[in-house]
Amino acid sequence: MQPFSSAISDMNKLSPHSQKQQLKQEIWFHGSVSRAEAESMLTRDGDFLVRESQGSPGQYVLTGMNNSTPKHLLLIDPEGVVRTKDRVFDSVSHLVNHHCDNVLPIISADSVLVLRYPIPRRTNN
C-alpha cells in the first residue's frame, strides 16, 4: 500500500508514451530540437516553445524569451511529475495551456516566463 501522497502523485502522471502523443498534437511542441535551434526561433518577449531535452531522455524543456534573454525550464520533476513551484499538472500540455489561457507567469528559481506567443513547429510539406 502506498502512502496517500504517493498515490495522489501517481494519478498526476501520464506514461512517457502518452505524454509524447499528447504533445505531438500541440503546435508549440517542436520535438527534438537543440537548445541553440530553439533559441534562434525566439524573437520577442513572450515567445515560447516546448522541446525534448537532448541531455535527459523523457524530459521536456520550455524555452521562452524574457527580457530579451532565452530561458530554459525543465517541466518534469525527478519523480516524473509535471509541476511548477506552486502546482502539479496532469501533463505538460495542461501546464502550458493553463499558463497561456490565464496569462500567468511561470516562476522558477531564477526565471519568470509569461507564455504569450507560441512558436508553431515547422511542418514538412
mmCIF file of N, CA and C in Angstrom:
data_model
loop_
_atom_site.group_PDB
_atom_site.id
_atom_site.type_symbol
_atom_site.label_atom_id
_atom_site.label_comp_id
_atom_site.label_asym_id
_atom_site.label_seq_id
_atom_site.Cartn_x
_atom_site.Cartn_y
_atom_site.Cartn_z
ATOM 1 N N MET A 1 0.857 -1.184 0.000
ATOM 2 C CA MET A 1 0.000 0.000 0.000
ATOM 3 C C MET A 1 0.894 1.235 0.000
ATOM 4 N N GLN A 2 0.574 2.179 -0.880
ATOM 5 C CA GLN A 2 1.349 3.417 -0.984
ATOM 6 C C GLN A 2 0.822 4.449 -0.004
ATOM 7 N N PRO A 3 1.696 5.319 0.465
ATOM 8 C CA PRO A 3 1.190 6.459 1.235
ATOM 9 C C PRO A 3 0.252 7.280 0.363
ATOM 10 N N PHE A 4 -0.660 7.974 1.013
ATOM 11 C CA PHE A 4 -1.670 8.756 0.288
ATOM 12 C C PHE A 4 -1.037 9.730 -0.689
ATOM 13 N N SER A 5 0.011 10.442 -0.269
ATOM 14 C CA SER A 5 0.621 11.442 -1.156
ATOM 15 C C SER A 5 1.227 10.790 -2.394
ATOM 16 N N SER A 6 1.801 9.585 -2.261
ATOM 17 C CA SER A 6 2.352 8.899 -3.431
ATOM 18 C C SER A 6 1.248 8.470 -4.376
ATOM 19 N N ALA A 7 0.151 7.995 -3.815
ATOM 20 C CA ALA A 7 -0.972 7.587 -4.657
ATOM 21 C C ALA A 7 -1.517 8.770 -5.432
ATOM 22 N N ILE A 8 -1.609 9.921 -4.797
ATOM 23 C CA ILE A 8 -2.085 11.132 -5.482
ATOM 24 C C ILE A 8 -1.124 11.514 -6.595
ATOM 25 N N SER A 9 0.186 11.515 -6.313
ATOM 26 C CA SER A 9 1.127 11.935 -7.353
ATOM 27 C C SER A 9 1.114 10.959 -8.522
ATOM 28 N N ASP A 10 0.882 9.668 -8.281
ATOM 29 C CA ASP A 10 0.793 8.715 -9.384
ATOM 30 C C ASP A 10 -0.382 9.028 -10.296
ATOM 31 N N MET A 11 -1.461 9.573 -9.742
ATOM 32 C CA MET A 11 -2.624 9.919 -10.561
ATOM 33 C C MET A 11 -2.301 11.084 -11.485
ATOM 34 N N ASN A 12 -1.306 11.887 -11.141
ATOM 35 C CA ASN A 12 -0.964 13.057 -11.936
ATOM 36 C C ASN A 12 0.099 12.770 -12.984
ATOM 37 N N LYS A 13 0.445 11.508 -13.199
ATOM 38 C CA LYS A 13 1.471 11.169 -14.169
ATOM 39 C C LYS A 13 0.845 10.525 -15.397
ATOM 40 N N LEU A 14 1.259 10.982 -16.575
ATOM 41 C CA LEU A 14 0.957 10.282 -17.813
ATOM 42 C C LEU A 14 2.148 9.383 -18.108
ATOM 43 N N SER A 15 1.911 8.279 -18.788
ATOM 44 C CA SER A 15 3.046 7.466 -19.210
ATOM 45 C C SER A 15 3.882 8.285 -20.189
ATOM 46 N N PRO A 16 5.174 7.995 -20.287
ATOM 47 C CA PRO A 16 6.001 8.748 -21.245
ATOM 48 C C PRO A 16 5.438 8.704 -22.665
ATOM 49 N N HIS A 17 4.916 7.555 -23.079
ATOM 50 C CA HIS A 17 4.338 7.445 -24.427
ATOM 51 C C HIS A 17 3.110 8.341 -24.567
ATOM 52 N N SER A 18 2.219 8.316 -23.579
ATOM 53 C CA SER A 18 1.007 9.154 -23.626
ATOM 54 C C SER A 18 1.363 10.635 -23.618
ATOM 55 N N GLN A 19 2.359 10.991 -22.808
ATOM 56 C CA GLN A 19 2.809 12.383 -22.736
ATOM 57 C C GLN A 19 3.263 12.867 -24.119
ATOM 58 N N LYS A 20 4.091 12.045 -24.782
ATOM 59 C CA LYS A 20 4.618 12.439 -26.090
ATOM 60 C C LYS A 20 3.504 12.503 -27.134
ATOM 61 N N GLN A 21 2.591 11.542 -27.111
ATOM 62 C CA GLN A 21 1.484 11.560 -28.078
ATOM 63 C C GLN A 21 0.636 12.812 -27.904
ATOM 64 N N GLN A 22 0.378 13.184 -26.664
ATOM 65 C CA GLN A 22 -0.396 14.397 -26.399
ATOM 66 C C GLN A 22 0.355 15.634 -26.889
ATOM 67 N N LEU A 23 1.648 15.686 -26.644
ATOM 68 C CA LEU A 23 2.441 16.843 -27.058
ATOM 69 C C LEU A 23 2.493 16.991 -28.573
ATOM 70 N N LYS A 24 2.499 15.878 -29.286
ATOM 71 C CA LYS A 24 2.545 15.942 -30.751
ATOM 72 C C LYS A 24 1.331 16.663 -31.333
ATOM 73 N N GLN A 25 0.260 16.789 -30.559
ATOM 74 C CA GLN A 25 -0.943 17.494 -31.012
ATOM 75 C C GLN A 25 -0.828 19.008 -30.833
ATOM 76 N N GLU A 26 0.178 19.449 -30.093
ATOM 77 C CA GLU A 26 0.326 20.872 -29.772
ATOM 78 C C GLU A 26 1.221 21.568 -30.790
ATOM 79 N N ILE A 27 0.760 22.701 -31.299
ATOM 80 C CA ILE A 27 1.514 23.448 -32.316
ATOM 81 C C ILE A 27 2.853 23.945 -31.781
ATOM 82 N N TRP A 28 2.935 24.197 -30.476
ATOM 83 C CA TRP A 28 4.154 24.735 -29.868
ATOM 84 C C TRP A 28 5.172 23.667 -29.493
ATOM 85 N N PHE A 29 4.861 22.391 -29.740
ATOM 86 C CA PHE A 29 5.802 21.305 -29.436
ATOM 87 C C PHE A 29 6.677 21.043 -30.656
ATOM 88 N N HIS A 30 7.980 21.146 -30.475
ATOM 89 C CA HIS A 30 8.922 21.028 -31.587
ATOM 90 C C HIS A 30 9.711 19.730 -31.587
ATOM 91 N N GLY A 31 9.441 18.818 -30.657
ATOM 92 C CA GLY A 31 10.161 17.552 -30.646
ATOM 93 C C GLY A 31 11.620 17.742 -30.292
ATOM 94 N N SER A 32 12.476 17.058 -31.030
ATOM 95 C CA SER A 32 13.903 17.045 -30.722
ATOM 96 C C SER A 32 14.640 18.137 -31.492
ATOM 97 N N VAL A 33 14.632 19.338 -30.939
ATOM 98 C CA VAL A 33 15.456 20.415 -31.488
ATOM 99 C C VAL A 33 16.467 20.804 -30.412
ATOM 100 N N SER A 34 17.604 21.268 -30.850
ATOM 101 C CA SER A 34 18.655 21.631 -29.895
ATOM 102 C C SER A 34 18.308 22.928 -29.172
ATOM 103 N N ARG A 35 19.016 23.147 -28.105
ATOM 104 C CA ARG A 35 18.868 24.391 -27.338
ATOM 105 C C ARG A 35 19.139 25.597 -28.241
ATOM 106 N N ALA A 36 20.211 25.521 -29.037
ATOM 107 C CA ALA A 36 20.570 26.632 -29.930
ATOM 108 C C ALA A 36 19.495 26.863 -30.994
ATOM 109 N N GLU A 37 18.968 25.775 -31.581
ATOM 110 C CA GLU A 37 17.888 25.914 -32.570
ATOM 111 C C GLU A 37 16.668 26.579 -31.939
ATOM 112 N N ALA A 38 16.318 26.119 -30.743
ATOM 113 C CA ALA A 38 15.153 26.677 -30.052
ATOM 114 C C ALA A 38 15.353 28.167 -29.794
ATOM 115 N N GLU A 39 16.524 28.533 -29.303
ATOM 116 C CA GLU A 39 16.797 29.946 -29.028
ATOM 117 C C GLU A 39 16.712 30.793 -30.294
ATOM 118 N N SER A 40 17.139 30.237 -31.428
ATOM 119 C CA SER A 40 17.127 31.006 -32.680
ATOM 120 C C SER A 40 15.707 31.302 -33.167
ATOM 121 N N MET A 41 14.723 30.555 -32.683
ATOM 122 C CA MET A 41 13.329 30.770 -33.091
ATOM 123 C C MET A 41 12.645 31.871 -32.285
ATOM 124 N N LEU A 42 13.226 32.251 -31.157
ATOM 125 C CA LEU A 42 12.622 33.258 -30.285
ATOM 126 C C LEU A 42 13.046 34.652 -30.727
ATOM 127 N N THR A 43 12.079 35.550 -30.896
ATOM 128 C CA THR A 43 12.428 36.902 -31.336
ATOM 129 C C THR A 43 11.945 37.993 -30.392
ATOM 130 N N ARG A 44 10.940 37.704 -29.562
ATOM 131 C CA ARG A 44 10.395 38.751 -28.684
ATOM 132 C C ARG A 44 10.003 38.150 -27.341
ATOM 133 N N ASP A 45 9.934 39.005 -26.335
ATOM 134 C CA ASP A 45 9.476 38.551 -25.022
ATOM 135 C C ASP A 45 8.091 37.938 -25.162
ATOM 136 N N GLY A 46 7.890 36.787 -24.530
ATOM 137 C CA GLY A 46 6.612 36.088 -24.600
ATOM 138 C C GLY A 46 6.603 34.954 -25.605
ATOM 139 N N ASP A 47 7.581 34.904 -26.531
ATOM 140 C CA ASP A 47 7.703 33.772 -27.454
ATOM 141 C C ASP A 47 8.069 32.531 -26.650
ATOM 142 N N PHE A 48 7.536 31.365 -27.045
ATOM 143 C CA PHE A 48 7.888 30.129 -26.350
ATOM 144 C C PHE A 48 7.653 28.912 -27.231
ATOM 145 N N LEU A 49 8.293 27.823 -26.848
ATOM 146 C CA LEU A 49 8.071 26.511 -27.446
ATOM 147 C C LEU A 49 8.458 25.467 -26.409
ATOM 148 N N VAL A 50 8.042 24.234 -26.651
ATOM 149 C CA VAL A 50 8.440 23.108 -25.804
ATOM 150 C C VAL A 50 9.193 22.136 -26.699
ATOM 151 N N ARG A 51 10.270 21.582 -26.152
ATOM 152 C CA ARG A 51 11.103 20.648 -26.905
ATOM 153 C C ARG A 51 11.517 19.503 -25.997
ATOM 154 N N GLU A 52 11.961 18.422 -26.623
ATOM 155 C CA GLU A 52 12.510 17.312 -25.863
ATOM 156 C C GLU A 52 13.917 17.684 -25.404
ATOM 157 N N SER A 53 14.244 17.313 -24.185
ATOM 158 C CA SER A 53 15.599 17.539 -23.686
ATOM 159 C C SER A 53 16.549 16.600 -24.414
ATOM 160 N N GLN A 54 17.658 17.132 -24.891
ATOM 161 C CA GLN A 54 18.640 16.280 -25.558
ATOM 162 C C GLN A 54 19.558 15.599 -24.554
ATOM 163 N N GLY A 55 19.647 16.130 -23.350
ATOM 164 C CA GLY A 55 20.521 15.549 -22.337
ATOM 165 C C GLY A 55 19.829 14.615 -21.363
ATOM 166 N N SER A 56 18.498 14.722 -21.253
ATOM 167 C CA SER A 56 17.736 13.905 -20.298
ATOM 168 C C SER A 56 16.548 13.277 -21.011
ATOM 169 N N PRO A 57 16.684 12.046 -21.489
ATOM 170 C CA PRO A 57 15.575 11.398 -22.201
ATOM 171 C C PRO A 57 14.302 11.365 -21.353
ATOM 172 N N GLY A 58 13.169 11.636 -21.996
ATOM 173 C CA GLY A 58 11.884 11.648 -21.303
ATOM 174 C C GLY A 58 11.570 12.969 -20.631
ATOM 175 N N GLN A 59 12.494 13.903 -20.681
ATOM 176 C CA GLN A 59 12.298 15.217 -20.071
ATOM 177 C C GLN A 59 11.945 16.224 -21.161
ATOM 178 N N TYR A 60 11.146 17.205 -20.792
ATOM 179 C CA TYR A 60 10.742 18.253 -21.728
ATOM 180 C C TYR A 60 11.173 19.603 -21.180
ATOM 181 N N VAL A 61 11.535 20.495 -22.108
ATOM 182 C CA VAL A 61 12.059 21.807 -21.752
ATOM 183 C C VAL A 61 11.163 22.876 -22.360
ATOM 184 N N LEU A 62 10.755 23.816 -21.535
ATOM 185 C CA LEU A 62 10.052 25.005 -22.008
ATOM 186 C C LEU A 62 11.126 26.040 -22.304
ATOM 187 N N THR A 63 11.205 26.484 -23.552
ATOM 188 C CA THR A 63 12.160 27.512 -23.953
ATOM 189 C C THR A 63 11.367 28.760 -24.280
ATOM 190 N N GLY A 64 11.679 29.844 -23.600
ATOM 191 C CA GLY A 64 10.940 31.082 -23.811
ATOM 192 C C GLY A 64 11.840 32.292 -23.693
ATOM 193 N N MET A 65 11.310 33.430 -24.125
ATOM 194 C CA MET A 65 12.068 34.684 -24.101
ATOM 195 C C MET A 65 11.507 35.590 -23.018
ATOM 196 N N ASN A 66 12.408 36.116 -22.167
ATOM 197 C CA ASN A 66 12.032 37.078 -21.140
ATOM 198 C C ASN A 66 13.146 38.111 -21.020
ATOM 199 N N ASN A 67 12.778 39.398 -21.064
ATOM 200 C CA ASN A 67 13.777 40.477 -21.014
ATOM 201 C C ASN A 67 14.872 40.280 -22.061
ATOM 202 N N SER A 68 14.443 39.886 -23.265
ATOM 203 C CA SER A 68 15.346 39.666 -24.411
ATOM 204 C C SER A 68 16.390 38.582 -24.167
ATOM 205 N N THR A 69 16.115 37.697 -23.204
ATOM 206 C CA THR A 69 17.040 36.611 -22.877
ATOM 207 C C THR A 69 16.307 35.280 -22.949
ATOM 208 N N PRO A 70 16.851 34.293 -23.690
ATOM 209 C CA PRO A 70 16.225 32.969 -23.711
ATOM 210 C C PRO A 70 16.353 32.286 -22.355
ATOM 211 N N LYS A 71 15.281 31.629 -21.936
ATOM 212 C CA LYS A 71 15.255 30.869 -20.684
ATOM 213 C C LYS A 71 14.830 29.444 -21.006
ATOM 214 N N HIS A 72 15.327 28.487 -20.227
ATOM 215 C CA HIS A 72 15.023 27.075 -20.440
ATOM 216 C C HIS A 72 14.589 26.479 -19.103
ATOM 217 N N LEU A 73 13.358 26.002 -19.029
ATOM 218 C CA LEU A 73 12.828 25.436 -17.788
ATOM 219 C C LEU A 73 12.477 23.968 -17.993
ATOM 220 N N LEU A 74 12.988 23.100 -17.121
ATOM 221 C CA LEU A 74 12.590 21.694 -17.144
ATOM 222 C C LEU A 74 11.176 21.589 -16.596
ATOM 223 N N LEU A 75 10.359 20.735 -17.212
ATOM 224 C CA LEU A 75 8.940 20.696 -16.865
ATOM 225 C C LEU A 75 8.518 19.485 -16.046
ATOM 226 N N ILE A 76 9.389 18.497 -15.900
ATOM 227 C CA ILE A 76 9.033 17.284 -15.160
ATOM 228 C C ILE A 76 10.050 17.104 -14.039
ATOM 229 N N ASP A 77 9.549 16.925 -12.805
ATOM 230 C CA ASP A 77 10.469 16.794 -11.673
ATOM 231 C C ASP A 77 11.103 15.398 -11.640
ATOM 232 N N PRO A 78 12.067 15.158 -10.744
ATOM 233 C CA PRO A 78 12.759 13.863 -10.718
ATOM 234 C C PRO A 78 11.841 12.664 -10.467
ATOM 235 N N GLU A 79 10.675 12.897 -9.870
ATOM 236 C CA GLU A 79 9.726 11.805 -9.637
ATOM 237 C C GLU A 79 8.802 11.586 -10.832
ATOM 238 N N GLY A 80 8.984 12.366 -11.896
ATOM 239 C CA GLY A 80 8.155 12.203 -13.090
ATOM 240 C C GLY A 80 6.868 12.995 -13.059
ATOM 241 N N VAL A 81 6.763 13.965 -12.148
ATOM 242 C CA VAL A 81 5.545 14.768 -12.006
ATOM 243 C C VAL A 81 5.741 16.106 -12.723
ATOM 244 N N VAL A 82 4.725 16.504 -13.496
ATOM 245 C CA VAL A 82 4.747 17.803 -14.171
ATOM 246 C C VAL A 82 4.296 18.838 -13.154
ATOM 247 N N ARG A 83 5.173 19.807 -12.877
ATOM 248 C CA ARG A 83 4.834 20.778 -11.839
ATOM 249 C C ARG A 83 5.540 22.100 -12.055
ATOM 250 N N THR A 84 4.950 23.122 -11.439
ATOM 251 C CA THR A 84 5.627 24.398 -11.258
ATOM 252 C C THR A 84 5.894 24.509 -9.764
ATOM 253 N N LYS A 85 6.415 25.625 -9.339
ATOM 254 C CA LYS A 85 6.699 25.833 -7.919
ATOM 255 C C LYS A 85 5.436 25.686 -7.073
ATOM 256 N N ASP A 86 4.287 26.122 -7.621
ATOM 257 C CA ASP A 86 3.051 26.180 -6.834
ATOM 258 C C ASP A 86 2.038 25.079 -7.105
ATOM 259 N N ARG A 87 2.180 24.338 -8.203
ATOM 260 C CA ARG A 87 1.068 23.491 -8.614
ATOM 261 C C ARG A 87 1.541 22.267 -9.387
ATOM 262 N N VAL A 88 0.785 21.177 -9.261
ATOM 263 C CA VAL A 88 1.016 19.950 -10.022
ATOM 264 C C VAL A 88 0.014 19.916 -11.171
ATOM 265 N N PHE A 89 0.460 19.458 -12.334
ATOM 266 C CA PHE A 89 -0.387 19.393 -13.525
ATOM 267 C C PHE A 89 -0.486 17.963 -14.027
ATOM 268 N N ASP A 90 -1.542 17.687 -14.780
ATOM 269 C CA ASP A 90 -1.761 16.351 -15.338
ATOM 270 C C ASP A 90 -0.767 16.024 -16.440
ATOM 271 N N SER A 91 -0.303 17.052 -17.153
ATOM 272 C CA SER A 91 0.570 16.837 -18.306
ATOM 273 C C SER A 91 1.296 18.135 -18.642
ATOM 274 N N VAL A 92 2.283 18.031 -19.510
ATOM 275 C CA VAL A 92 2.979 19.225 -19.997
ATOM 276 C C VAL A 92 1.993 20.119 -20.739
ATOM 277 N N SER A 93 1.115 19.519 -21.547
ATOM 278 C CA SER A 93 0.107 20.305 -22.276
ATOM 279 C C SER A 93 -0.771 21.087 -21.314
ATOM 280 N N HIS A 94 -1.195 20.453 -20.233
ATOM 281 C CA HIS A 94 -2.041 21.112 -19.243
ATOM 282 C C HIS A 94 -1.310 22.305 -18.624
ATOM 283 N N LEU A 95 -0.050 22.116 -18.254
ATOM 284 C CA LEU A 95 0.739 23.197 -17.658
ATOM 285 C C LEU A 95 0.843 24.382 -18.621
ATOM 286 N N VAL A 96 1.254 24.125 -19.857
ATOM 287 C CA VAL A 96 1.449 25.209 -20.829
ATOM 288 C C VAL A 96 0.129 25.896 -21.146
ATOM 289 N N ASN A 97 -0.912 25.118 -21.428
ATOM 290 C CA ASN A 97 -2.195 25.725 -21.793
ATOM 291 C C ASN A 97 -2.805 26.509 -20.633
ATOM 292 N N HIS A 98 -2.643 26.026 -19.415
ATOM 293 C CA HIS A 98 -3.137 26.747 -18.236
ATOM 294 C C HIS A 98 -2.471 28.124 -18.134
ATOM 295 N N HIS A 99 -1.158 28.166 -18.296
ATOM 296 C CA HIS A 99 -0.435 29.438 -18.179
ATOM 297 C C HIS A 99 -0.713 30.368 -19.358
ATOM 298 N N CYS A 100 -0.912 29.808 -20.547
ATOM 299 C CA CYS A 100 -1.264 30.641 -21.722
ATOM 300 C C CYS A 100 -2.665 31.222 -21.569
ATOM 301 N N ASP A 101 -3.621 30.363 -21.285
ATOM 302 C CA ASP A 101 -5.025 30.787 -21.226
ATOM 303 C C ASP A 101 -5.264 31.825 -20.141
ATOM 304 N N ASN A 102 -4.539 31.714 -19.037
ATOM 305 C CA ASN A 102 -4.743 32.615 -17.901
ATOM 306 C C ASN A 102 -3.688 33.716 -17.804
ATOM 307 N N VAL A 103 -2.789 33.776 -18.769
ATOM 308 C CA VAL A 103 -1.681 34.747 -18.802
ATOM 309 C C VAL A 103 -0.992 34.823 -17.430
ATOM 310 N N LEU A 104 -0.639 33.654 -16.920
ATOM 311 C CA LEU A 104 0.054 33.558 -15.634
ATOM 312 C C LEU A 104 1.538 33.315 -15.871
ATOM 313 N N PRO A 105 2.405 33.995 -15.152
ATOM 314 C CA PRO A 105 3.838 33.733 -15.318
ATOM 315 C C PRO A 105 4.216 32.390 -14.703
ATOM 316 N N ILE A 106 5.194 31.752 -15.307
ATOM 317 C CA ILE A 106 5.810 30.568 -14.715
ATOM 318 C C ILE A 106 7.068 31.072 -14.016
ATOM 319 N N ILE A 107 7.137 30.825 -12.722
ATOM 320 C CA ILE A 107 8.240 31.345 -11.915
ATOM 321 C C ILE A 107 9.096 30.176 -11.451
ATOM 322 N N SER A 108 10.382 30.247 -11.754
ATOM 323 C CA SER A 108 11.318 29.246 -11.246
ATOM 324 C C SER A 108 12.358 29.978 -10.405
ATOM 325 N N ALA A 109 13.366 29.259 -9.984
ATOM 326 C CA ALA A 109 14.365 29.841 -9.083
ATOM 327 C C ALA A 109 14.950 31.150 -9.615
ATOM 328 N N ASP A 110 15.288 31.181 -10.898
ATOM 329 C CA ASP A 110 15.952 32.376 -11.424
ATOM 330 C C ASP A 110 15.286 32.935 -12.677
ATOM 331 N N SER A 111 14.078 32.484 -12.974
ATOM 332 C CA SER A 111 13.421 32.912 -14.215
ATOM 333 C C SER A 111 11.941 33.166 -14.012
ATOM 334 N N VAL A 112 11.431 34.087 -14.808
ATOM 335 C CA VAL A 112 9.990 34.310 -14.904
ATOM 336 C C VAL A 112 9.665 34.287 -16.392
ATOM 337 N N LEU A 113 8.722 33.448 -16.781
ATOM 338 C CA LEU A 113 8.305 33.392 -18.180
ATOM 339 C C LEU A 113 6.808 33.604 -18.275
ATOM 340 N N VAL A 114 6.395 34.507 -19.147
ATOM 341 C CA VAL A 114 4.984 34.665 -19.485
ATOM 342 C C VAL A 114 4.839 34.135 -20.904
ATOM 343 N N LEU A 115 3.933 33.165 -21.060
ATOM 344 C CA LEU A 115 3.759 32.493 -22.350
ATOM 345 C C LEU A 115 2.697 33.222 -23.160
ATOM 346 N N ARG A 116 3.137 34.041 -24.105
ATOM 347 C CA ARG A 116 2.191 34.832 -24.900
ATOM 348 C C ARG A 116 2.092 34.384 -26.344
ATOM 349 N N TYR A 117 3.232 34.045 -26.952
ATOM 350 C CA TYR A 117 3.272 33.802 -28.394
ATOM 351 C C TYR A 117 3.883 32.431 -28.686
ATOM 352 N N PRO A 118 3.041 31.425 -28.888
ATOM 353 C CA PRO A 118 3.584 30.105 -29.210
ATOM 354 C C PRO A 118 4.292 30.135 -30.565
ATOM 355 N N ILE A 119 5.445 29.523 -30.634
ATOM 356 C CA ILE A 119 6.172 29.397 -31.897
ATOM 357 C C ILE A 119 5.695 28.106 -32.559
ATOM 358 N N PRO A 120 4.988 28.219 -33.694
ATOM 359 C CA PRO A 120 4.482 26.997 -34.340
ATOM 360 C C PRO A 120 5.621 26.154 -34.900
ATOM 361 N N ARG A 121 5.494 24.851 -34.753
ATOM 362 C CA ARG A 121 6.526 23.970 -35.297
ATOM 363 C C ARG A 121 6.460 24.010 -36.817
ATOM 364 N N ARG A 122 7.596 23.797 -37.408
ATOM 365 C CA ARG A 122 7.674 23.763 -38.868
ATOM 366 C C ARG A 122 7.093 22.446 -39.351
ATOM 367 N N THR A 123 6.348 22.513 -40.421
ATOM 368 C CA THR A 123 5.796 21.283 -40.996
ATOM 369 C C THR A 123 6.574 20.938 -42.250
ATOM 370 N N ASN A 124 6.715 19.657 -42.488
ATOM 371 C CA ASN A 124 7.401 19.198 -43.704
ATOM 372 C C ASN A 124 6.372 19.023 -44.802
ATOM 373 N N ASN A 125 6.438 19.853 -45.812
ATOM 374 C CA ASN A 125 5.485 19.762 -46.929
ATOM 375 C C ASN A 125 6.117 19.116 -48.125
#
